[in-house]
Amino acid sequence: GEADAEFWYAGELSREMFSVAGALMNPRIHDSIRPIYIRAKAVELVCLALDRVRRPQQVLAAPIRLTQHDVRCLHNARDILEESRNAPTLDQLARRVGVNRNKLAMGFKYVFGETVAAFHREHRLEIAREMLRDPDVSVGQVADAAGYRDAGSFSKAFKLRYGMLPSDMRLK
């Protein structure tokens, strides 16, 4: 009966929607232009939601029922992944947040729109992209900080995600 619980049963947030909602909740922008930024992000979130409604075949019913406690556990798992350079195994993460492995795997995908592994990989690549803006940090250092064993595998993953090599990003 609570609004928060109803939301999680009504549909899932895509990674894009979650990111925009996060930007709305914690805008990192100067106060002088914050009202414009908030309006723009709100419009962006509405557009993403309308696009989701326009393509209802892509939205699946919840494969499992999630309690508010389960949702909090899934958010804790996401927080752990955001703080981890090397992701724990699914079993380790499930034990740490207090849900079973199946609920973690299925619930995470339902709530956040992607698998645990995909979320962690995407988060690491986002951190790497931000680090690449600093010309004093080498690509090898960025790869290491993002949890990749070598610059080659990092470059391959980065190009697959962003369509350019890390070194090409430095040129922009």
Coordinates of N, CA, C and O in Angstrom, one line a residue:
G1 N 0.8 -1.2 0.0 CA 0.0 0.0 0.0 C 0.8 1.3 0.0 O 0.3 2.3 -0.2
E2 N 2.1 1.2 0.2 CA 2.9 2.4 0.3 C 3.4 2.7 -1.2 O 3.6 1.9 -2.0
A3 N 3.5 4.0 -1.4 CA 3.8 4.5 -2.8 C 5.2 3.9 -3.3 O 5.3 3.5 -4.4
D4 N 6.2 3.8 -2.4 CA 7.5 3.3 -2.8 C 7.4 1.9 -3.3 O 7.9 1.5 -4.3
A5 N 6.6 1.1 -2.5 CA 6.5 -0.4 -2.9 C 5.7 -0.5 -4.2 O 6.1 -1.3 -5.0
E6 N 4.7 0.3 -4.4 CA 3.9 0.2 -5.6 C 4.8 0.5 -6.8 O 4.6 -0.1 -7.9
F7 N 5.7 1.5 -6.7 CA 6.5 1.9 -7.8 C 7.3 0.7 -8.3 O 7.4 0.5 -9.5
W8 N 7.9 -0.1 -7.4 CA 8.8 -1.1 -7.9 C 8.0 -2.3 -8.5 O 8.5 -3.0 -9.4
Y9 N 6.7 -2.4 -8.2 CA 5.9 -3.4 -8.9 C 5.4 -2.9 -10.2 O 5.1 -3.6 -11.1
A10 N 5.3 -1.6 -10.4 CA 4.7 -1.0 -11.6 C 5.6 -1.1 -12.8 O 5.2 -1.2 -13.9
G11 N 6.9 -1.0 -12.6 CA 7.8 -1.1 -13.7 C 9.2 -0.9 -13.3 O 9.5 -0.5 -12.2
E12 N 10.1 -1.1 -14.2 CA 11.5 -1.0 -13.9 C 12.1 0.3 -14.4 O 11.6 0.8 -15.5
L13 N 13.1 0.8 -13.8 CA 13.8 2.0 -14.3 C 15.0 1.4 -15.2 O 15.7 0.6 -14.7
S14 N 15.1 2.0 -16.3 CA 16.2 1.6 -17.1 C 17.5 2.3 -16.5 O 17.3 3.2 -15.7
R15 N 18.6 1.9 -17.0 CA 19.9 2.6 -16.4 C 19.8 4.1 -16.7 O 20.2 4.9 -15.9
E16 N 19.3 4.4 -17.9 CA 19.2 5.8 -18.3 C 18.3 6.6 -17.3 O 18.6 7.7 -16.8
M17 N 17.1 6.0 -17.1 CA 16.1 6.6 -16.2 C 16.7 6.7 -14.8 O 16.5 7.8 -14.1
F18 N 17.3 5.7 -14.3 CA 17.9 5.7 -13.0 C 18.9 6.8 -12.8 O 19.0 7.6 -11.8
S19 N 19.7 7.0 -13.9 CA 20.8 8.0 -13.9 C 20.2 9.4 -13.8 O 20.6 10.3 -13.1
V20 N 19.1 9.6 -14.6 CA 18.5 10.9 -14.7 C 17.8 11.2 -13.3 O 17.9 12.3 -12.8
A21 N 17.1 10.2 -12.7 CA 16.5 10.4 -11.4 C 17.6 10.7 -10.4 O 17.3 11.6 -9.5
G22 N 18.7 10.1 -10.5 CA 19.8 10.4 -9.5 C 20.3 11.8 -9.7 O 20.5 12.5 -8.7
A23 N 20.4 12.3 -10.9 CA 20.8 13.7 -11.2 C 19.7 14.7 -10.7 O 20.1 15.7 -10.2
L24 N 18.5 14.3 -10.7 CA 17.4 15.1 -10.1 C 17.5 15.2 -8.6 O 17.3 16.3 -8.0
M25 N 17.9 14.1 -8.0 CA 17.9 14.0 -6.5 C 19.2 14.7 -6.0 O 19.2 15.2 -4.9
N26 N 20.2 14.7 -6.8 CA 21.5 15.2 -6.3 C 22.2 16.0 -7.4 O 23.2 15.5 -8.0
P27 N 21.6 17.1 -7.8 CA 22.2 17.9 -8.9 C 23.6 18.5 -8.5 O 23.7 19.1 -7.5
R28 N 24.5 18.2 -9.4 CA 25.9 18.7 -9.2 C 26.1 19.9 -10.2 O 26.9 19.7 -11.1
I29 N 25.4 20.9 -9.9 CA 25.5 22.1 -10.8 C 25.4 23.4 -10.0 O 24.8 23.4 -8.9
H30 N 25.9 24.4 -10.5 CA 25.9 25.7 -9.8 C 24.5 26.2 -9.5 O 23.6 26.0 -10.3
D31 N 24.3 26.7 -8.3 CA 23.0 27.2 -7.9 C 22.3 28.1 -8.8 O 21.1 28.1 -8.9
S32 N 23.0 28.9 -9.5 CA 22.4 29.9 -10.4 C 21.7 29.3 -11.6 O 20.7 29.9 -12.1
I33 N 22.1 28.1 -12.0 CA 21.4 27.5 -13.1 C 20.7 26.2 -12.8 O 20.1 25.5 -13.6
R34 N 20.6 25.9 -11.5 CA 20.0 24.7 -11.0 C 18.5 24.6 -11.4 O 18.1 23.5 -11.8
P35 N 17.7 25.6 -11.3 CA 16.3 25.5 -11.7 C 16.1 25.0 -13.1 O 15.3 24.2 -13.4
I36 N 16.9 25.6 -14.0 CA 16.8 25.2 -15.4 C 17.2 23.7 -15.6 O 16.6 23.0 -16.3
Y37 N 18.3 23.4 -14.9 CA 18.8 22.0 -15.0 C 17.8 21.0 -14.5 O 17.5 20.0 -15.1
I38 N 17.1 21.3 -13.4 CA 16.1 20.4 -12.8 C 15.0 20.3 -13.8 O 14.5 19.1 -14.0
R39 N 14.5 21.4 -14.4 CA 13.4 21.3 -15.3 C 13.8 20.4 -16.5 O 13.0 19.6 -17.0
A40 N 15.0 20.6 -17.0 CA 15.5 19.8 -18.2 C 15.6 18.3 -17.8 O 15.2 17.5 -18.6
K41 N 16.1 18.0 -16.6 CA 16.2 16.6 -16.2 C 14.8 16.0 -16.0 O 14.6 14.8 -16.3
A42 N 13.9 16.8 -15.5 CA 12.5 16.3 -15.3 C 11.9 16.0 -16.7 O 11.2 14.9 -16.8
V43 N 12.1 16.8 -17.6 CA 11.5 16.6 -19.0 C 12.2 15.4 -19.6 O 11.5 14.5 -20.2
E44 N 13.5 15.2 -19.4 CA 14.2 14.1 -19.9 C 13.6 12.8 -19.3 O 13.4 11.8 -20.0
L45 N 13.4 12.8 -18.0 CA 12.8 11.6 -17.3 C 11.4 11.3 -17.8 O 11.1 10.1 -18.1
V46 N 10.6 12.3 -18.0 CA 9.3 12.0 -18.6 C 9.4 11.5 -20.0 O 8.7 10.5 -20.4
C47 N 10.3 12.0 -20.8 CA 10.5 11.5 -22.2 C 10.9 10.0 -22.2 O 10.4 9.2 -23.0
L48 N 11.8 9.7 -21.3 CA 12.3 8.3 -21.2 C 11.1 7.4 -20.7 O 11.0 6.3 -21.2
A49 N 10.3 7.9 -19.8 CA 9.2 7.1 -19.3 C 8.1 6.9 -20.5 O 7.6 5.8 -20.6
L50 N 7.9 8.0 -21.2 CA 6.9 7.9 -22.3 C 7.4 7.0 -23.4 O 6.6 6.2 -24.0
D51 N 8.7 7.0 -23.6 CA 9.3 6.1 -24.6 C 9.1 4.6 -24.2 O 8.8 3.7 -25.0
R52 N 9.2 4.4 -22.9 CA 9.0 3.0 -22.3 C 7.6 2.6 -22.5 O 7.3 1.5 -22.9
V53 N 6.6 3.5 -22.3 CA 5.2 3.2 -22.5 C 4.9 2.9 -23.9 O 4.1 2.1 -24.3
R54 N 5.6 3.7 -24.8 CA 5.4 3.5 -26.2 C 5.8 2.1 -26.7 O 5.3 1.6 -27.7
R55 N 6.7 1.5 -26.0 CA 7.2 0.2 -26.4 C 6.9 -0.8 -25.3 O 7.8 -1.3 -24.7
P56 N 5.6 -1.1 -25.0 CA 5.3 -1.9 -23.8 C 5.8 -3.3 -23.9 O 6.0 -4.0 -22.9
Q57 N 6.0 -3.8 -25.1 CA 6.5 -5.2 -25.2 C 7.8 -5.4 -24.6 O 8.2 -6.5 -24.3
Q58 N 8.6 -4.3 -24.4 CA 9.9 -4.5 -23.8 C 9.8 -4.5 -22.2 O 10.8 -4.8 -21.6
V59 N 8.7 -4.1 -21.7 CA 8.6 -4.1 -20.2 C 8.0 -5.4 -19.8 O 6.8 -5.7 -20.2
L60 N 8.7 -6.1 -19.0 CA 8.2 -7.4 -18.6 C 7.6 -7.3 -17.2 O 8.0 -6.4 -16.4
A61 N 6.7 -8.2 -16.8 CA 6.2 -8.2 -15.5 C 7.3 -8.6 -14.5 O 8.3 -9.3 -15.0
A62 N 7.2 -8.3 -13.3 CA 8.2 -8.6 -12.3 C 8.3 -10.1 -12.2 O 7.3 -10.8 -12.0
P63 N 9.5 -10.7 -12.4 CA 9.6 -12.1 -12.3 C 9.5 -12.6 -10.8 O 9.3 -13.8 -10.6
I64 N 9.7 -11.7 -9.9 CA 9.6 -12.1 -8.5 C 9.0 -10.9 -7.8 O 9.0 -9.8 -8.2
R65 N 8.4 -11.2 -6.6 CA 7.9 -10.1 -5.8 C 9.0 -9.6 -4.9 O 9.7 -10.4 -4.3
L66 N 9.0 -8.3 -4.7 CA 10.1 -7.7 -3.9 C 9.4 -6.9 -2.8 O 8.5 -6.1 -3.1
T67 N 9.8 -7.2 -1.6 CA 9.3 -6.4 -0.4 C 10.2 -5.1 -0.4 O 11.2 -5.0 -1.0
Q68 N 9.8 -4.2 0.5 CA 10.6 -3.0 0.7 C 12.0 -3.4 1.2 O 13.0 -2.7 0.8
H69 N 12.0 -4.4 2.1 CA 13.3 -4.8 2.6 C 14.2 -5.3 1.5 O 15.4 -5.0 1.4
D70 N 13.6 -6.1 0.5 CA 14.4 -6.6 -0.6 C 14.9 -5.5 -1.4 O 16.1 -5.5 -1.8
V71 N 14.1 -4.5 -1.7 CA 14.5 -3.3 -2.5 C 15.7 -2.6 -1.8 O 16.7 -2.2 -2.4
R72 N 15.6 -2.4 -0.5 CA 16.7 -1.8 0.3 C 18.0 -2.6 0.2 O 19.0 -2.1 0.0
C73 N 17.8 -4.0 0.2 CA 19.0 -4.8 0.1 C 19.6 -4.7 -1.3 O 20.8 -4.7 -1.5
L74 N 18.8 -4.6 -2.3 CA 19.3 -4.4 -3.7 C 20.0 -3.1 -3.8 O 21.0 -3.0 -4.5
H75 N 19.5 -2.0 -3.2 CA 20.1 -0.7 -3.2 C 21.5 -0.8 -2.5 O 22.5 -0.2 -2.9
N76 N 21.5 -1.6 -1.4 CA 22.8 -1.8 -0.7 C 23.8 -2.5 -1.6 O 25.0 -2.2 -1.6
A77 N 23.3 -3.5 -2.3 CA 24.2 -4.2 -3.3 C 24.7 -3.3 -4.3 O 25.9 -3.3 -4.6
R78 N 23.9 -2.4 -4.8 CA 24.4 -1.4 -5.8 C 25.4 -0.5 -5.2 O 26.4 -0.2 -5.8
D79 N 25.2 -0.1 -4.0 CA 26.2 0.8 -3.3 C 27.5 0.1 -3.1 O 28.6 0.6 -3.3
I80 N 27.5 -1.2 -2.8 CA 28.7 -2.0 -2.6 C 29.4 -2.1 -3.9 O 30.6 -1.9 -4.0
L81 N 28.7 -2.3 -5.0 CA 29.3 -2.4 -6.3 C 29.9 -1.1 -6.8 O 31.0 -1.1 -7.4
E82 N 29.3 0.0 -6.4 CA 29.8 1.3 -6.8 C 31.1 1.6 -6.0 O 32.0 2.3 -6.5
E83 N 31.3 1.0 -4.8 CA 32.5 1.3 -4.0 C 33.6 0.2 -4.3 O 34.7 0.4 -3.8
S84 N 33.2 -0.8 -5.0 CA 34.2 -1.9 -5.2 C 34.9 -1.8 -6.6 O 34.3 -1.7 -7.6
R85 N 36.2 -1.9 -6.5 CA 37.0 -2.0 -7.7 C 36.8 -3.3 -8.4 O 36.6 -3.5 -9.5
N86 N 36.9 -4.4 -7.6 CA 36.7 -5.7 -8.0 C 35.4 -6.2 -7.4 O 35.3 -6.3 -6.2
A87 N 34.5 -6.6 -8.2 CA 33.2 -7.0 -7.8 C 33.2 -8.3 -7.0 O 33.9 -9.3 -7.4
P88 N 32.5 -8.4 -5.9 CA 32.4 -9.7 -5.2 C 31.6 -10.7 -6.1 O 30.9 -10.2 -7.0
T89 N 31.6 -12.0 -5.8 CA 30.8 -12.9 -6.5 C 29.4 -12.7 -6.2 O 29.0 -12.0 -5.2
L90 N 28.5 -13.2 -7.0 CA 27.0 -13.1 -6.7 C 26.7 -13.7 -5.3 O 25.9 -13.1 -4.6
D91 N 27.3 -14.8 -5.0 CA 27.0 -15.4 -3.7 C 27.5 -14.6 -2.6 O 26.8 -14.4 -1.6
Q92 N 28.7 -14.0 -2.7 CA 29.3 -13.2 -1.7 C 28.4 -11.9 -1.5 O 28.1 -11.5 -0.3
L93 N 28.0 -11.3 -2.6 CA 27.2 -10.1 -2.5 C 25.9 -10.4 -1.9 O 25.4 -9.6 -1.1
A94 N 25.3 -11.5 -2.3 CA 23.9 -11.9 -1.7 C 24.0 -12.1 -0.2 O 23.2 -11.6 0.6
R95 N 25.1 -12.8 0.3 CA 25.3 -12.9 1.7 C 25.5 -11.6 2.4 O 24.9 -11.4 3.5
R96 N 26.2 -10.7 1.8 CA 26.6 -9.5 2.4 C 25.3 -8.6 2.6 O 25.2 -7.9 3.6
V97 N 24.4 -8.6 1.6 CA 23.2 -7.7 1.7 C 22.0 -8.4 2.3 O 21.0 -7.7 2.6
G98 N 22.1 -9.7 2.5 CA 21.0 -10.4 3.2 C 19.8 -10.9 2.3 O 18.7 -10.9 2.8
V99 N 20.1 -11.3 1.1 CA 19.1 -11.9 0.3 C 19.7 -13.1 -0.4 O 20.9 -13.2 -0.4
N100 N 18.8 -14.0 -0.9 CA 19.4 -15.1 -1.6 C 19.9 -14.8 -3.0 O 19.6 -13.7 -3.5
R101 N 20.8 -15.6 -3.5 CA 21.4 -15.3 -4.8 C 20.4 -15.1 -5.9 O 20.6 -14.2 -6.8
N102 N 19.4 -15.9 -6.0 CA 18.4 -15.8 -7.1 C 17.6 -14.4 -7.0 O 17.4 -13.7 -8.0
K103 N 17.2 -14.1 -5.8 CA 16.5 -12.8 -5.6 C 17.4 -11.6 -5.9 O 17.0 -10.6 -6.5
L104 N 18.7 -11.7 -5.6 CA 19.7 -10.7 -5.9 C 19.8 -10.6 -7.4 O 19.7 -9.5 -8.0
A105 N 20.0 -11.7 -8.1 CA 20.2 -11.6 -9.6 C 19.0 -11.1 -10.3 O 19.0 -10.2 -11.1
M106 N 17.8 -11.7 -10.0 CA 16.6 -11.3 -10.7 C 16.1 -10.0 -10.2 O 15.6 -9.2 -11.0
G107 N 16.2 -9.7 -8.9 CA 15.7 -8.4 -8.4 C 16.5 -7.3 -8.9 O 16.0 -6.2 -9.2
F108 N 17.8 -7.5 -8.9 CA 18.7 -6.4 -9.4 C 18.4 -6.0 -10.8 O 18.3 -4.9 -11.2
K109 N 18.2 -7.0 -11.7 CA 17.9 -6.8 -13.1 C 16.5 -6.1 -13.2 O 16.4 -5.2 -14.0
Y110 N 15.6 -6.5 -12.4 CA 14.3 -5.9 -12.4 C 14.3 -4.4 -11.9 O 13.8 -3.5 -12.6
V111 N 15.0 -4.2 -10.8 CA 15.0 -2.8 -10.3 C 15.9 -1.9 -11.1 O 15.5 -0.7 -11.3
F112 N 17.0 -2.3 -11.5 CA 18.0 -1.4 -12.1 C 18.1 -1.6 -13.6 O 18.8 -0.8 -14.3
G113 N 17.4 -2.6 -14.2 CA 17.4 -2.7 -15.6 C 18.6 -3.4 -16.2 O 18.7 -3.4 -17.4
E114 N 19.5 -4.0 -15.4 CA 20.7 -4.7 -15.9 C 21.2 -5.6 -14.9 O 20.9 -5.5 -13.7
T115 N 22.0 -6.6 -15.3 CA 22.5 -7.6 -14.4 C 23.6 -6.9 -13.5 O 24.0 -5.8 -13.7
V116 N 23.9 -7.6 -12.4 CA 24.9 -7.2 -11.5 C 26.2 -6.9 -12.2 O 26.8 -5.9 -12.0
A117 N 26.6 -7.9 -13.0 CA 27.9 -7.8 -13.7 C 27.9 -6.6 -14.7 O 28.9 -5.8 -14.7
A118 N 26.8 -6.4 -15.4 CA 26.7 -5.3 -16.4 C 26.8 -4.0 -15.6 O 27.4 -3.0 -16.1
F119 N 26.1 -3.9 -14.5 CA 26.1 -2.6 -13.7 C 27.5 -2.3 -13.3 O 28.0 -1.2 -13.4
H120 N 28.2 -3.3 -12.7 CA 29.6 -3.1 -12.2 C 30.5 -2.7 -13.3 O 31.3 -1.7 -13.2
R121 N 30.4 -3.4 -14.5 CA 31.3 -3.0 -15.6 C 31.0 -1.6 -16.1 O 31.9 -0.8 -16.3
E122 N 29.7 -1.3 -16.2 CA 29.3 0.1 -16.7 C 29.8 1.2 -15.7 O 30.3 2.2 -16.1
H123 N 29.7 0.9 -14.4 CA 30.1 1.8 -13.4 C 31.6 2.1 -13.5 O 32.1 3.2 -13.4
R124 N 32.4 1.0 -13.7 CA 33.8 1.1 -13.8 C 34.2 1.9 -15.0 O 35.2 2.7 -15.0
L125 N 33.5 1.7 -16.1 CA 33.8 2.4 -17.3 C 33.5 3.9 -17.2 O 34.2 4.7 -17.8
E126 N 32.4 4.2 -16.5 CA 32.1 5.6 -16.2 C 33.2 6.3 -15.4 O 33.5 7.4 -15.7
I127 N 33.7 5.6 -14.4 CA 34.8 6.2 -13.6 C 36.0 6.4 -14.5 O 36.6 7.4 -14.4
A128 N 36.3 5.4 -15.3 CA 37.4 5.5 -16.2 C 37.3 6.7 -17.1 O 38.2 7.5 -17.4
R129 N 36.1 6.9 -17.7 CA 35.9 8.0 -18.6 C 36.1 9.3 -17.9 O 36.7 10.2 -18.5
E130 N 35.7 9.5 -16.7 CA 35.9 10.7 -15.9 C 37.4 10.9 -15.7 O 37.9 12.0 -15.8
M131 N 38.1 9.8 -15.3 CA 39.5 9.9 -15.0 C 40.3 10.3 -16.3 O 41.4 11.0 -16.2
L132 N 39.9 9.9 -17.4 CA 40.6 10.2 -18.7 C 40.6 11.7 -19.0 O 41.4 12.1 -19.8
R133 N 39.7 12.4 -18.3 CA 39.7 13.9 -18.5 C 41.0 14.6 -17.9 O 41.3 15.7 -18.3
D134 N 41.6 13.8 -17.1 CA 42.8 14.4 -16.4 C 44.0 13.9 -17.3 O 44.4 12.8 -17.3
P135 N 44.7 14.9 -17.9 CA 45.8 14.5 -18.8 C 47.0 14.0 -18.1 O 47.9 13.4 -18.7
D136 N 47.1 14.2 -16.8 CA 48.2 13.7 -16.0 C 48.1 12.3 -15.6 O 49.1 11.7 -15.0
V137 N 47.0 11.6 -15.9 CA 46.8 10.2 -15.5 C 46.9 9.4 -16.8 O 46.2 9.7 -17.8
S138 N 47.8 8.4 -16.8 CA 48.0 7.6 -18.0 C 46.8 6.6 -18.2 O 46.1 6.3 -17.2
V139 N 46.7 6.1 -19.4 CA 45.6 5.1 -19.7 C 45.9 3.9 -18.9 O 44.9 3.3 -18.4
G140 N 47.1 3.5 -18.7 CA 47.4 2.3 -17.8 C 46.9 2.5 -16.4 O 46.4 1.6 -15.8
Q141 N 47.1 3.7 -15.9 CA 46.7 4.1 -14.5 C 45.2 4.0 -14.4 O 44.6 3.5 -13.4
V142 N 44.5 4.5 -15.5 CA 43.0 4.5 -15.5 C 42.5 3.1 -15.5 O 41.6 2.7 -14.8
A143 N 43.2 2.3 -16.4 CA 42.8 0.9 -16.5 C 42.9 0.2 -15.1 O 42.0 -0.6 -14.7
D144 N 44.0 0.4 -14.5 CA 44.2 -0.2 -13.1 C 43.2 0.3 -12.1 O 42.6 -0.5 -11.4
A145 N 42.9 1.6 -12.1 CA 42.0 2.1 -11.2 C 40.6 1.6 -11.4 O 39.7 1.5 -10.5
A146 N 40.3 1.3 -12.7 CA 38.9 0.8 -13.1 C 38.8 -0.7 -12.9 O 37.8 -1.3 -13.1
G147 N 39.9 -1.3 -12.4 CA 39.9 -2.8 -12.1 C 40.2 -3.7 -13.2 O 39.9 -4.9 -13.1
Y148 N 40.8 -3.2 -14.3 CA 41.2 -4.0 -15.4 C 42.6 -4.5 -15.2 O 43.5 -3.8 -14.7
R149 N 42.9 -5.7 -15.6 CA 44.2 -6.3 -15.4 C 45.3 -5.7 -16.3 O 46.4 -5.6 -16.0
D150 N 44.8 -5.3 -17.5 CA 45.8 -4.7 -18.4 C 45.1 -3.6 -19.3 O 43.9 -3.6 -19.4
A151 N 45.9 -2.7 -19.9 CA 45.4 -1.6 -20.7 C 44.7 -2.1 -21.9 O 43.7 -1.5 -22.4
G152 N 45.1 -3.2 -22.4 CA 44.5 -3.8 -23.7 C 43.1 -4.2 -23.5 O 42.2 -3.8 -24.3
S153 N 42.8 -4.9 -22.4 CA 41.4 -5.3 -22.1 C 40.5 -4.1 -21.8 O 39.4 -4.1 -22.1
F154 N 41.1 -3.2 -21.1 CA 40.4 -1.9 -20.8 C 40.1 -1.2 -22.0 O 38.9 -0.8 -22.2
S155 N 41.0 -1.0 -22.9 CA 40.8 -0.3 -24.2 C 39.7 -1.0 -25.0 O 38.9 -0.3 -25.6
K156 N 39.7 -2.3 -25.0 CA 38.7 -3.0 -25.8 C 37.3 -2.8 -25.2 O 36.4 -2.5 -25.9
A157 N 37.2 -2.9 -23.9 CA 35.9 -2.7 -23.2 C 35.5 -1.2 -23.4 O 34.3 -0.9 -23.6
F158 N 36.4 -0.3 -23.3 CA 36.1 1.1 -23.4 C 35.6 1.4 -24.8 O 34.6 2.1 -25.0
K159 N 36.3 0.9 -25.8 CA 35.8 1.1 -27.2 C 34.5 0.5 -27.5 O 33.6 1.1 -28.2
L160 N 34.2 -0.7 -27.0 CA 32.9 -1.3 -27.1 C 31.8 -0.5 -26.5 O 30.8 -0.3 -27.1
R161 N 32.1 0.1 -25.4 CA 31.1 0.9 -24.7 C 30.9 2.3 -25.3 O 29.8 2.8 -25.5
Y162 N 32.0 3.0 -25.6 CA 32.0 4.4 -26.0 C 32.3 4.7 -27.5 O 32.2 5.8 -28.0
G163 N 32.6 3.6 -28.2 CA 32.9 3.8 -29.6 C 34.2 4.4 -30.0 O 34.4 4.9 -31.1
M164 N 35.1 4.6 -29.0 CA 36.4 5.1 -29.3 C 37.4 4.6 -28.2 O 37.0 4.1 -27.2
L165 N 38.7 4.6 -28.6 CA 39.7 4.2 -27.7 C 39.9 5.2 -26.6 O 39.6 6.4 -26.8
P166 N 40.4 4.8 -25.4 CA 40.6 5.8 -24.4 C 41.6 6.9 -24.8 O 41.4 8.1 -24.5
S167 N 42.6 6.6 -25.6 CA 43.5 7.6 -26.1 C 42.8 8.6 -27.0 O 43.2 9.8 -27.0
D168 N 41.8 8.1 -27.8 CA 41.1 9.0 -28.7 C 40.2 10.0 -27.9 O 40.0 11.1 -28.3
M169 N 39.8 9.6 -26.7 CA 39.0 10.5 -25.9 C 39.8 11.7 -25.4 O 39.3 12.8 -25.2
R170 N 41.0 11.5 -25.2 CA 41.9 12.5 -24.7 C 42.0 13.6 -25.8 O 42.3 14.8 -25.5
L171 N 41.8 13.3 -27.0 CA 42.0 14.2 -28.1 C 40.8 15.1 -28.2 O 40.8 16.2 -28.9
K172 N 39.7 14.8 -27.6 CA 38.4 15.6 -27.7 C 38.4 16.7 -26.7 O 38.9 16.7 -25.7

